[in-house]
Short mmCIF file of C-alpha atoms and ligand atoms in Angstrom, two decimals:
data_model
loop_
_atom_site.label_atom_id
_atom_site.label_comp_id
_atom_site.label_asym_id
_atom_site.label_seq_id
_atom_site.Cartn_x
_atom_site.Cartn_y
_atom_site.Cartn_z
CA UNK A 5 -15.86 22.17 -4.17
CA UNK A 6 -18.66 21.64 -1.64
CA UNK A 7 -16.05 22.27 1.09
CA UNK A 8 -15.08 25.56 -0.63
CA UNK A 9 -18.64 26.79 -0.90
CA UNK A 10 -19.13 25.96 2.78
CA UNK A 11 -15.97 27.79 3.88
CA UNK A 12 -16.86 30.80 1.70
CA UNK A 13 -20.27 30.97 3.35
CA UNK A 14 -18.67 30.69 6.83
CA UNK A 15 -16.20 33.47 6.05
CA UNK A 16 -19.08 35.70 4.90
CA UNK A 17 -20.96 35.02 8.17
CA UNK A 18 -17.82 35.55 10.19
CA UNK A 19 -16.95 38.86 8.51
CA UNK A 20 -20.47 40.23 8.76
CA UNK A 21 -20.90 39.00 12.40
CA UNK A 22 -17.59 40.48 13.59
CA UNK A 23 -18.04 43.80 11.80
CA UNK A 24 -21.61 44.10 13.10
CA UNK A 25 -20.42 43.47 16.68
CA UNK A 26 -17.58 45.97 16.24
CA UNK A 27 -20.09 48.49 14.80
CA UNK A 28 -22.32 48.05 17.85
CA UNK A 29 -19.36 48.88 20.06
CA UNK A 30 -18.59 52.11 18.23
CA UNK A 31 -22.27 52.97 17.66
CA UNK A 32 -22.37 52.48 13.79
CA UNK A 33 -23.37 48.85 13.26
CA UNK A 34 -24.87 49.30 9.74
CA UNK A 35 -21.91 51.36 8.45
CA UNK A 36 -19.46 48.83 9.85
CA UNK A 37 -21.41 45.98 8.26
CA UNK A 38 -21.66 47.76 4.88
CA UNK A 39 -17.94 48.63 4.90
CA UNK A 40 -16.82 45.14 5.84
CA UNK A 41 -19.13 43.58 3.19
CA UNK A 42 -17.69 45.97 0.60
CA UNK A 43 -14.11 44.98 1.53
CA UNK A 44 -15.08 41.29 1.51
CA UNK A 45 -16.74 41.60 -1.93
CA UNK A 46 -13.71 43.51 -3.23
CA UNK A 47 -11.38 40.73 -2.10
CA UNK A 48 -13.57 38.06 -3.73
CA UNK A 49 -13.80 40.06 -6.98
CA UNK A 50 -10.00 40.42 -7.04
CA UNK A 51 -9.51 36.64 -6.65
CA UNK A 52 -12.12 36.05 -9.28
CA UNK A 53 -10.19 38.36 -11.60
CA UNK A 54 -6.96 36.45 -10.97
CA UNK A 55 -8.80 33.25 -11.80
CA UNK A 56 -10.08 34.74 -15.07
CA UNK A 57 -6.58 35.95 -15.96
CA UNK A 58 -5.20 32.51 -15.30
CA UNK A 59 -7.84 31.03 -17.61
CA UNK A 60 -7.04 33.62 -20.27
CA UNK A 61 -3.39 32.60 -20.19
CA UNK A 62 -4.81 29.20 -21.32
CA UNK A 63 -3.77 27.80 -17.92
CA UNK A 64 -0.22 27.38 -19.15
CA UNK A 65 1.31 29.33 -16.25
CA UNK A 66 1.39 28.17 -12.69
CA UNK A 67 -1.83 29.15 -10.80
CA UNK A 68 -1.63 32.33 -8.67
CA UNK A 69 -0.58 31.85 -5.05
CA UNK A 70 -3.61 32.07 -2.75
CA UNK A 71 -4.73 31.01 0.66
CA UNK A 72 -8.10 29.88 1.99
CA UNK A 73 -10.90 28.59 -0.20
CA UNK A 74 -9.55 30.40 -3.26
CA UNK A 75 -6.22 28.65 -2.77
CA UNK A 76 -8.01 25.29 -2.60
CA UNK A 77 -9.94 26.12 -5.77
CA UNK A 78 -6.75 27.03 -7.62
CA UNK A 79 -5.03 23.85 -6.42
CA UNK A 80 -7.98 21.70 -7.51
CA UNK A 81 -8.11 23.36 -10.94
CA UNK A 82 -4.38 23.05 -11.35
CA UNK A 83 -4.53 19.31 -10.50
CA UNK A 84 -7.27 18.76 -13.10
CA UNK A 85 -5.26 20.75 -15.60
CA UNK A 86 -2.11 18.66 -15.01
CA UNK A 87 -4.17 15.46 -15.54
CA UNK A 88 -5.59 16.84 -18.78
CA UNK A 89 -2.13 17.85 -19.97
CA UNK A 90 -0.81 14.36 -19.25
CA UNK A 91 -3.65 12.76 -21.25
CA UNK A 92 -3.08 15.21 -24.10
CA UNK A 93 0.65 14.45 -24.16
CA UNK A 94 -0.04 10.73 -24.19
CA UNK A 95 -2.51 11.09 -27.10
CA UNK A 96 -0.05 13.33 -28.97
CA UNK A 97 2.69 10.75 -28.58
CA UNK A 98 0.34 7.94 -29.79
CA UNK A 99 -0.63 10.02 -32.83
CA UNK A 100 2.95 10.93 -33.59
CA UNK A 101 4.05 7.26 -33.27
CA UNK A 102 1.17 6.27 -35.57
CA UNK A 103 2.20 8.95 -38.06
CA UNK A 104 5.86 7.90 -37.87
CA UNK A 105 4.98 4.26 -38.46
CA UNK A 106 2.59 4.97 -41.35
CA UNK A 107 5.10 7.27 -43.02
CA UNK A 108 7.76 4.56 -42.67
CA UNK A 109 5.47 2.20 -44.65
CA UNK A 110 6.32 1.85 -48.32
CA UNK A 111 2.64 1.14 -49.13
CA UNK A 112 0.29 4.08 -49.62
CA UNK A 113 -2.63 4.15 -47.18
CA UNK A 114 -5.60 6.41 -47.80
CA UNK A 115 -8.75 6.87 -45.74
CA UNK A 116 -11.81 7.73 -47.84
CA UNK A 117 -14.92 9.01 -46.06
CA UNK A 118 -18.52 7.97 -46.72
CA UNK A 119 -18.88 10.84 -49.23
CA UNK A 120 -16.00 9.39 -51.28
CA UNK A 121 -13.62 12.22 -50.34
CA UNK A 122 -9.99 11.81 -49.27
CA UNK A 123 -9.78 12.21 -45.51
CA UNK A 124 -6.24 11.22 -44.62
CA UNK A 125 -3.22 9.55 -46.24
CA UNK A 126 0.37 8.70 -45.38
CA UNK A 127 3.57 10.04 -46.93
CA UNK A 128 3.97 7.19 -49.44
CA UNK A 129 0.64 8.15 -51.05
CA UNK A 130 2.17 11.50 -52.05
CA UNK A 131 4.99 9.77 -53.87
CA UNK A 132 3.15 6.72 -55.29
CA UNK A 133 -0.07 8.43 -56.35
CA UNK A 134 1.05 12.05 -56.64
CA UNK A 135 -1.26 13.34 -53.88
CA UNK A 136 -0.70 16.77 -52.42
CA UNK A 137 -1.11 17.06 -48.62
CA UNK A 138 -2.45 20.63 -48.84
CA UNK A 139 -4.58 20.86 -51.95
CA UNK A 140 -6.02 17.33 -52.22
CA UNK A 141 -7.50 16.91 -48.73
CA UNK A 142 -11.28 16.54 -48.95
CA UNK A 143 -11.20 16.05 -52.73
CA UNK A 144 -13.33 13.27 -54.28
CA UNK A 145 -11.20 10.13 -54.75
CA UNK A 146 -12.42 9.70 -58.33
CA UNK A 147 -11.11 13.18 -59.26
CA UNK A 148 -7.61 12.08 -58.34
CA UNK A 149 -7.68 8.45 -59.48
CA UNK A 150 -9.49 8.83 -62.76
CA UNK A 151 -8.53 5.62 -64.56
CA UNK A 152 -11.88 4.14 -65.75
CA UNK A 153 -10.76 0.71 -64.48
CA UNK A 154 -10.26 2.11 -60.98
CA UNK A 155 -13.57 3.99 -61.15
CA UNK A 156 -15.30 0.74 -62.18
CA UNK A 157 -13.59 -1.18 -59.35
CA UNK A 158 -14.43 1.53 -56.81
CA UNK A 159 -18.08 1.84 -57.83
CA UNK A 160 -18.70 -1.90 -57.95
CA UNK A 161 -18.32 -2.00 -54.19
CA UNK A 162 -17.18 -5.65 -54.08
CA UNK A 163 -13.62 -5.49 -52.89
CA UNK A 164 -12.65 -9.16 -52.55
CA UNK A 165 -10.07 -8.76 -55.29
CA UNK A 166 -7.48 -6.09 -55.89
CA UNK A 167 -6.78 -4.26 -59.14
CA UNK A 168 -3.40 -3.45 -60.69
CA UNK A 169 -2.96 -0.24 -62.70
CA UNK A 170 -0.18 2.19 -63.63
CA UNK A 171 0.35 4.96 -61.10
CA UNK A 172 -1.34 8.26 -62.07
CA UNK A 173 1.91 10.02 -61.08
CA UNK A 174 4.52 7.73 -62.68
CA UNK A 175 3.33 5.59 -65.58
CA UNK A 176 6.29 3.19 -65.15
CA UNK A 177 5.15 2.23 -61.63
CA UNK A 178 2.53 -0.51 -61.41
CA UNK A 179 0.26 -0.14 -58.41
CA UNK A 180 -1.95 -2.77 -56.85
CA UNK A 181 -5.04 -1.16 -55.28
CA UNK A 182 -7.07 -2.89 -52.59
CA UNK A 183 -10.04 -1.35 -50.82
CA UNK A 184 -11.42 -2.48 -47.44
CA UNK A 185 -14.58 -1.09 -45.85
CA UNK A 186 -14.57 -0.05 -42.22
CA UNK A 187 -16.60 2.02 -39.75
CA UNK A 188 -19.61 3.84 -41.07
CA UNK A 189 -19.25 3.33 -44.83
CA UNK A 190 -15.63 4.55 -44.74
CA UNK A 191 -13.03 2.93 -46.93
CA UNK A 192 -9.36 2.17 -46.50
CA UNK A 193 -7.42 2.14 -49.76
CA UNK A 194 -4.03 0.41 -49.74
CA UNK A 195 -1.83 0.95 -52.81
CA UNK A 196 1.34 -1.11 -53.25
CA UNK A 197 4.13 -0.78 -55.76
CA UNK A 198 4.17 -4.14 -57.57
CA UNK A 199 6.39 -3.09 -60.50
CA UNK A 200 9.11 -5.64 -59.64
CA UNK A 201 6.60 -8.49 -59.32
CA UNK A 202 4.97 -7.41 -62.57
CA UNK A 203 8.36 -7.41 -64.32
CA UNK A 204 8.99 -10.98 -63.11
CA UNK A 205 5.50 -11.98 -64.20
CA UNK A 206 6.17 -10.30 -67.55
CA UNK A 207 9.37 -12.34 -67.99
CA UNK A 208 7.40 -15.52 -67.29
CA UNK A 209 4.65 -14.53 -69.72
CA UNK A 210 7.20 -13.60 -72.40
CA UNK A 211 8.88 -16.96 -71.98
CA UNK A 212 5.59 -18.88 -72.40
CA UNK A 213 4.60 -16.69 -75.35
CA UNK A 214 7.99 -17.08 -77.06
CA UNK A 215 8.18 -20.83 -76.45
CA UNK A 216 4.65 -21.27 -77.84
CA UNK A 217 5.48 -19.11 -80.80
CA UNK A 218 8.67 -21.08 -81.52
CA UNK A 219 6.73 -24.37 -81.36
CA UNK A 220 4.30 -23.19 -83.98
CA UNK A 221 6.57 -23.47 -87.05
CA UNK A 222 7.90 -26.98 -86.41
CA UNK A 223 4.36 -28.16 -85.68
CA UNK A 224 3.06 -26.72 -88.95
CA UNK A 225 5.84 -28.53 -90.83
CA UNK A 226 5.10 -31.83 -89.06
CA UNK A 227 1.38 -31.48 -89.76
CA UNK A 228 2.06 -30.69 -93.42
CA UNK A 229 4.21 -33.82 -93.89
CA UNK A 230 1.70 -35.98 -92.04
CA UNK A 231 -1.09 -34.82 -94.34
CA UNK A 232 1.03 -35.58 -97.39
CA UNK A 233 1.90 -39.07 -96.07
CA UNK A 234 -1.72 -39.79 -95.22
CA UNK A 235 -2.66 -39.09 -98.84
CA UNK A 236 -0.29 -41.86 -99.98
CA UNK A 237 -1.32 -45.48 -100.42
CA UNK A 238 0.60 -46.81 -97.43
CA UNK A 239 0.18 -50.05 -95.44
CA UNK A 240 -2.72 -49.92 -92.94
CA UNK A 241 -0.68 -50.10 -89.65
CA UNK A 242 1.46 -47.23 -90.87
CA UNK A 243 -1.63 -45.18 -91.81
CA UNK A 244 -3.10 -45.81 -88.36
CA UNK A 245 0.07 -44.58 -86.72
CA UNK A 246 0.26 -41.54 -88.97
CA UNK A 247 -3.38 -40.66 -88.33
CA UNK A 248 -2.82 -40.87 -84.56
CA UNK A 249 0.24 -38.64 -84.95
CA UNK A 250 -1.90 -36.18 -86.90
CA UNK A 251 -4.48 -36.07 -84.07
CA UNK A 252 -1.79 -35.41 -81.47
CA UNK A 253 -0.20 -32.75 -83.68
CA UNK A 254 -3.62 -31.06 -83.96
CA UNK A 255 -3.96 -31.13 -80.16
CA UNK A 256 -0.54 -29.59 -79.78
CA UNK A 257 -1.48 -26.87 -82.25
CA UNK A 258 -4.63 -26.11 -80.24
CA UNK A 259 -2.57 -26.05 -77.08
CA UNK A 260 -0.04 -23.66 -78.60
CA UNK A 261 -2.72 -21.32 -79.89
CA UNK A 262 -4.54 -21.34 -76.49
CA UNK A 263 -1.23 -20.61 -74.71
CA UNK A 264 -0.58 -17.72 -77.10
CA UNK A 265 -4.10 -16.36 -76.57
CA UNK A 266 -3.73 -16.66 -72.79
CA UNK A 267 -0.40 -14.82 -72.75
CA UNK A 268 -1.91 -12.10 -74.96
CA UNK A 269 -4.80 -11.76 -72.50
CA UNK A 270 -2.39 -11.63 -69.58
CA UNK A 271 -0.27 -8.93 -71.21
CA UNK A 272 -2.77 -6.26 -70.15
CA UNK A 273 -5.73 -6.39 -67.82
CA UNK A 274 -8.13 -4.46 -69.98
CA UNK A 275 -9.55 -5.19 -73.42
CA UNK A 276 -7.82 -2.78 -75.81
CA UNK A 277 -10.57 -1.63 -78.17
CA UNK A 278 -13.99 -1.91 -76.60
CA UNK A 279 -16.99 -1.28 -78.83
CA UNK A 280 -20.59 -2.52 -78.96
CA UNK A 281 -20.72 -6.05 -80.29
CA UNK A 282 -23.90 -7.50 -81.75
CA UNK A 283 -24.67 -10.30 -79.37
CA UNK A 284 -27.25 -11.92 -81.65
CA UNK A 285 -24.85 -12.31 -84.54
CA UNK A 286 -21.95 -13.52 -82.35
CA UNK A 287 -24.06 -16.11 -80.53
CA UNK A 288 -25.80 -17.33 -83.70
CA UNK A 289 -22.39 -18.09 -85.24
CA UNK A 290 -21.18 -19.84 -82.10
CA UNK A 291 -24.29 -22.02 -81.95
CA UNK A 292 -23.90 -22.93 -85.65
CA UNK A 293 -20.28 -23.94 -84.98
CA UNK A 294 -21.39 -25.89 -81.89
CA UNK A 295 -23.95 -27.82 -83.98
CA UNK A 296 -21.19 -28.61 -86.44
CA UNK A 297 -18.93 -29.81 -83.61
CA UNK A 298 -21.74 -31.97 -82.18
CA UNK A 299 -22.19 -33.56 -85.61
CA UNK A 300 -18.43 -34.24 -85.90
CA UNK A 301 -18.48 -35.86 -82.46
CA UNK A 302 -21.57 -37.89 -83.40
CA UNK A 303 -23.66 -36.31 -80.66
CA UNK A 304 -27.17 -35.38 -81.65
CA UNK A 305 -27.58 -32.52 -79.17
CA UNK A 306 -30.54 -30.19 -79.05
CA UNK A 307 -29.00 -26.73 -78.85
CA UNK A 308 -31.34 -23.78 -78.20
CA UNK A 309 -30.57 -20.06 -78.33
CA UNK A 310 -32.61 -17.50 -76.38
CA UNK A 311 -31.66 -13.83 -76.79
CA UNK A 312 -33.10 -10.73 -75.13
CA UNK A 313 -32.64 -8.26 -77.95
CA UNK A 314 -32.81 -5.00 -76.00
CA UNK A 315 -29.13 -4.67 -75.07
CA UNK A 316 -25.78 -5.53 -76.59
CA UNK A 317 -22.43 -5.85 -74.90
CA UNK A 318 -19.49 -3.45 -75.06
CA UNK A 319 -16.20 -5.23 -75.47
CA UNK A 320 -13.55 -6.83 -77.59
CA UNK A 321 -15.35 -9.09 -80.04
CA UNK A 322 -12.61 -11.66 -80.67
CA UNK A 323 -12.01 -12.16 -76.96
CA UNK A 324 -15.69 -12.44 -76.06
CA UNK A 325 -16.28 -14.78 -78.99
CA UNK A 326 -13.48 -16.97 -77.67
CA UNK A 327 -14.88 -16.98 -74.10
CA UNK A 328 -18.48 -17.70 -75.13
CA UNK A 329 -17.50 -20.38 -77.64
CA UNK A 330 -15.26 -22.11 -75.06
CA UNK A 331 -18.26 -22.47 -72.75
CA UNK A 332 -20.63 -23.66 -75.49
CA UNK A 333 -18.06 -26.08 -76.98
CA UNK A 334 -17.31 -27.49 -73.51
CA UNK A 335 -21.04 -28.16 -73.07
CA UNK A 336 -21.11 -29.95 -76.43
CA UNK A 337 -17.94 -31.96 -75.69
CA UNK A 338 -18.79 -33.02 -72.13
CA UNK A 339 -22.53 -33.69 -72.59
CA UNK A 340 -23.23 -37.27 -73.70
CA UNK A 341 -25.09 -37.84 -77.01
CA UNK A 342 -28.70 -36.57 -77.27
CA UNK A 343 -28.19 -33.98 -74.58
CA UNK A 344 -29.86 -30.61 -74.28
CA UNK A 345 -27.89 -27.37 -74.31
CA UNK A 346 -29.49 -23.97 -73.65
CA UNK A 347 -27.60 -20.81 -74.59
CA UNK A 348 -29.05 -17.54 -73.22
CA UNK A 349 -28.32 -13.80 -73.20
CA UNK A 350 -30.43 -11.45 -71.08
CA UNK A 351 -30.16 -8.18 -69.19
CA UNK A 352 -31.58 -6.92 -65.89
CA UNK A 353 -30.82 -4.15 -63.40
CA UNK A 354 -27.56 -5.90 -62.42
CA UNK A 355 -26.22 -5.90 -65.99
CA UNK A 356 -25.87 -8.38 -68.87
CA UNK A 357 -25.77 -12.14 -68.49
CA UNK A 358 -24.72 -14.98 -70.78
CA UNK A 359 -25.32 -18.58 -69.76
CA UNK A 360 -24.84 -22.10 -71.09
CA UNK A 361 -26.85 -24.86 -69.44
CA UNK A 362 -26.26 -28.48 -70.29
CA UNK A 363 -27.56 -31.89 -69.30
CA UNK A 364 -24.03 -33.29 -69.05
CA UNK A 365 -22.32 -35.27 -66.28
CA UNK A 366 -22.06 -32.30 -63.91
CA UNK A 367 -19.10 -31.45 -61.70
CA UNK A 368 -18.59 -32.25 -58.03
CA UNK A 369 -18.72 -29.14 -55.79
CA UNK A 370 -15.14 -29.67 -54.53
CA UNK A 371 -13.76 -29.09 -58.05
CA UNK A 372 -15.66 -25.85 -58.76
CA UNK A 373 -13.26 -23.35 -57.07
CA UNK A 374 -10.27 -24.74 -59.00
CA UNK A 375 -11.93 -25.22 -62.38
CA UNK A 376 -10.55 -22.02 -63.94
CA UNK A 377 -6.93 -22.89 -63.08
CA UNK A 378 -4.73 -23.70 -66.05
CA UNK A 379 -4.71 -27.42 -66.87
CA UNK A 380 -7.05 -28.27 -64.00
CA UNK A 381 -9.16 -31.21 -65.02
CA UNK A 382 -11.93 -32.98 -63.18
CA UNK A 383 -11.39 -36.24 -64.94
CA UNK A 384 -8.14 -36.53 -66.90
CA UNK A 385 -9.32 -39.37 -69.16
CA UNK A 386 -12.64 -37.70 -69.98
CA UNK A 387 -10.96 -34.36 -70.78
CA UNK A 388 -8.27 -35.90 -72.97
CA UNK A 389 -10.89 -37.83 -74.89
CA UNK A 390 -12.84 -34.60 -75.42
CA UNK A 391 -9.81 -33.04 -77.12
CA UNK A 392 -9.63 -30.07 -74.72
CA UNK A 393 -6.43 -28.20 -73.96
CA UNK A 394 -7.13 -27.63 -70.27
CA UNK A 395 -6.90 -23.87 -70.82
CA UNK A 396 -10.48 -23.10 -71.92
CA UNK A 397 -11.89 -21.89 -68.61
CA UNK A 398 -8.67 -20.01 -67.74
CA UNK A 399 -9.17 -18.08 -70.99
CA UNK A 400 -12.84 -17.42 -70.11
CA UNK A 401 -11.86 -16.09 -66.69
CA UNK A 402 -9.24 -13.74 -68.13
CA UNK A 403 -11.52 -12.40 -70.84
CA UNK A 404 -14.25 -11.70 -68.28
CA UNK A 405 -11.82 -9.97 -65.90
CA UNK A 406 -10.79 -7.66 -68.76
CA UNK A 407 -14.45 -6.79 -69.30
CA UNK A 408 -15.33 -6.24 -65.63
CA UNK A 409 -17.30 -9.50 -65.71
CA UNK A 410 -17.49 -12.59 -63.52
CA UNK A 411 -17.93 -16.30 -64.14
CA UNK A 412 -20.30 -18.37 -62.04
CA UNK A 413 -20.57 -22.14 -62.24
CA UNK A 414 -23.52 -24.12 -60.93
CA UNK A 415 -23.37 -27.84 -61.24
CA UNK A 416 -24.79 -31.02 -59.77
CA UNK A 417 -23.22 -34.37 -60.33
CA UNK A 418 -25.30 -36.31 -62.84
CA UNK A 419 -27.69 -33.39 -63.40
CA UNK A 420 -25.73 -31.06 -65.66
CA UNK A 421 -23.98 -27.71 -65.33
CA UNK A 422 -24.68 -24.02 -65.90
CA UNK A 423 -21.77 -21.73 -66.73
CA UNK A 424 -22.76 -18.04 -66.65
CA UNK A 425 -20.91 -14.80 -67.41
CA UNK A 426 -22.15 -11.64 -65.66
CA UNK A 427 -21.26 -8.17 -66.95
CA UNK A 428 -21.80 -4.89 -65.07
CA UNK A 429 -24.41 -2.39 -66.34
CA UNK A 430 -21.77 0.00 -67.71
CA UNK A 431 -20.70 -2.74 -70.15
CA UNK A 432 -24.10 -3.07 -71.79
CA UNK A 433 -25.47 -0.73 -74.47
CA UNK A 434 -28.91 -0.44 -76.12
CA UNK A 435 -29.06 -2.68 -79.16
CA UNK A 436 -29.49 -1.02 -82.57
CA UNK A 437 -30.34 -4.21 -84.44
CA UNK A 438 -34.06 -3.47 -84.69
CA UNK A 439 -33.45 0.13 -85.81
CA UNK A 440 -31.26 -1.12 -88.62
CA UNK A 441 -33.95 -3.60 -89.68
CA UNK A 442 -36.63 -0.97 -89.72
CA UNK A 443 -34.43 1.59 -91.54
P1 ADP B 20 -10.63 -28.61 -71.12
O1 ADP B 20 -9.88 -28.16 -72.30
O2 ADP B 20 -10.03 -29.79 -70.44
O3 ADP B 20 -12.09 -28.72 -71.38
P2 ADP B 20 -11.42 -26.33 -69.60
O4 ADP B 20 -10.60 -25.33 -68.89
O5 ADP B 20 -12.29 -25.87 -70.69
O6 ADP B 20 -10.40 -27.42 -70.08
O7 ADP B 20 -12.30 -27.09 -68.53
C1 ADP B 20 -11.72 -27.55 -67.31
C2 ADP B 20 -12.42 -28.80 -66.81
O8 ADP B 20 -13.74 -28.46 -66.42
C3 ADP B 20 -12.60 -29.83 -67.88
O9 ADP B 20 -11.47 -30.66 -67.92
C4 ADP B 20 -13.83 -30.58 -67.43
O10 ADP B 20 -13.48 -31.58 -66.52
C5 ADP B 20 -14.63 -29.54 -66.68
N1 ADP B 20 -15.76 -29.01 -67.49
C6 ADP B 20 -15.76 -27.88 -68.23
N2 ADP B 20 -16.96 -27.67 -68.80
C7 ADP B 20 -17.76 -28.70 -68.42
C8 ADP B 20 -19.14 -29.07 -68.65
N3 ADP B 20 -19.94 -28.32 -69.43
N4 ADP B 20 -19.58 -30.19 -68.07
C9 ADP B 20 -18.79 -30.94 -67.27
N5 ADP B 20 -17.49 -30.67 -67.01
C10 ADP B 20 -16.98 -29.56 -67.56
#
């Protein structure tokens, strides 16, 4: 460009010099100079016009043919333009390959911006979630995926786990949602059709539920006969055998009822009828039962109950009773005689919390991540002696998941353990116990 400016300046000097000299010869130097400058300016203006026209045609056409510095300028601009076009084509082809590959995916992919609005999604999202490419762009995600369980999952902001729900567009399709954060508070939502997996899982659950159910009747009959025999005046060795059979039959009954409860919990991932439960009354009953159990096991435990009365918990009472009692009974069963067990319920800005702290044997850190697996036992002999089914903590975990809660376990070998259940703020409700008392 510097070269152009220089040659333009030279041509101006040349034109004015020549015309002035010619003017001197004919006796009208100023007229000759003025005329030649006018012609020169006219020529420049015309080239400038051609340049503007070329720009207005959005530089799609070939540049106008020119010589001299204008020609160089056009060539330079045209070269830049070709480079830009090449880059644009390359970007277009990358975008179109990206779009082709994302629309070939069977999973739905949705980009949600920092304001929680839908920014972009692939073709599968239209089919799986019933999104509309035209009308739903920029809409808040929670307007389109309204299921309270999704809203709870989305708002919680901890996306380590995924959540499985029926599709808002087709209730027979089960969708697994998983959110990942990226960029500046943006979110990537991946939704996968897991209906086939769920059906297989359902078949497995049905089998366990049916088998457990079928075992119930024969066990009741066996237990009934054993009780009758034990009432008879039979020889001592026979009585000992029968009593041991009765204990094992009782264990099997507990196992069957825990298996049935677990398969009921697995049948859906949300508690069916949530309503405020009176924490004080539920926990008082559990502690009374725990004291009874401690007495039966000949363990003189000191069990304390500390309740913050301000808030109750929303949920399914039978399920929560089962989860809380499992934790308290475990503390009673695993803590050696004369132990101390503290049961607490309190609320803070994070939500509601229930905890059971014991002075039992504690659990080694390496076992903690696997503790809630079915039939996982730290010490087989200790657990069998305690009369547990091996399903207690699996039940607790399921119940909590259905209530949006989480289980944490803190334990030190030889120092005792603390099992705590944490519920989100939307699951707690102001307690009305005091109002009722004062009414
Ligand atoms: P179980 O019926 O065997 O008690 P759970 O699922 O309730 O099954 O517990 C799993 C394992 O966790 C138990 O076998 C036991 O080893 C350990 N455990 C549970 N609660 C406690 C506790 N309070 N103190 C020490 N160990 C515990």
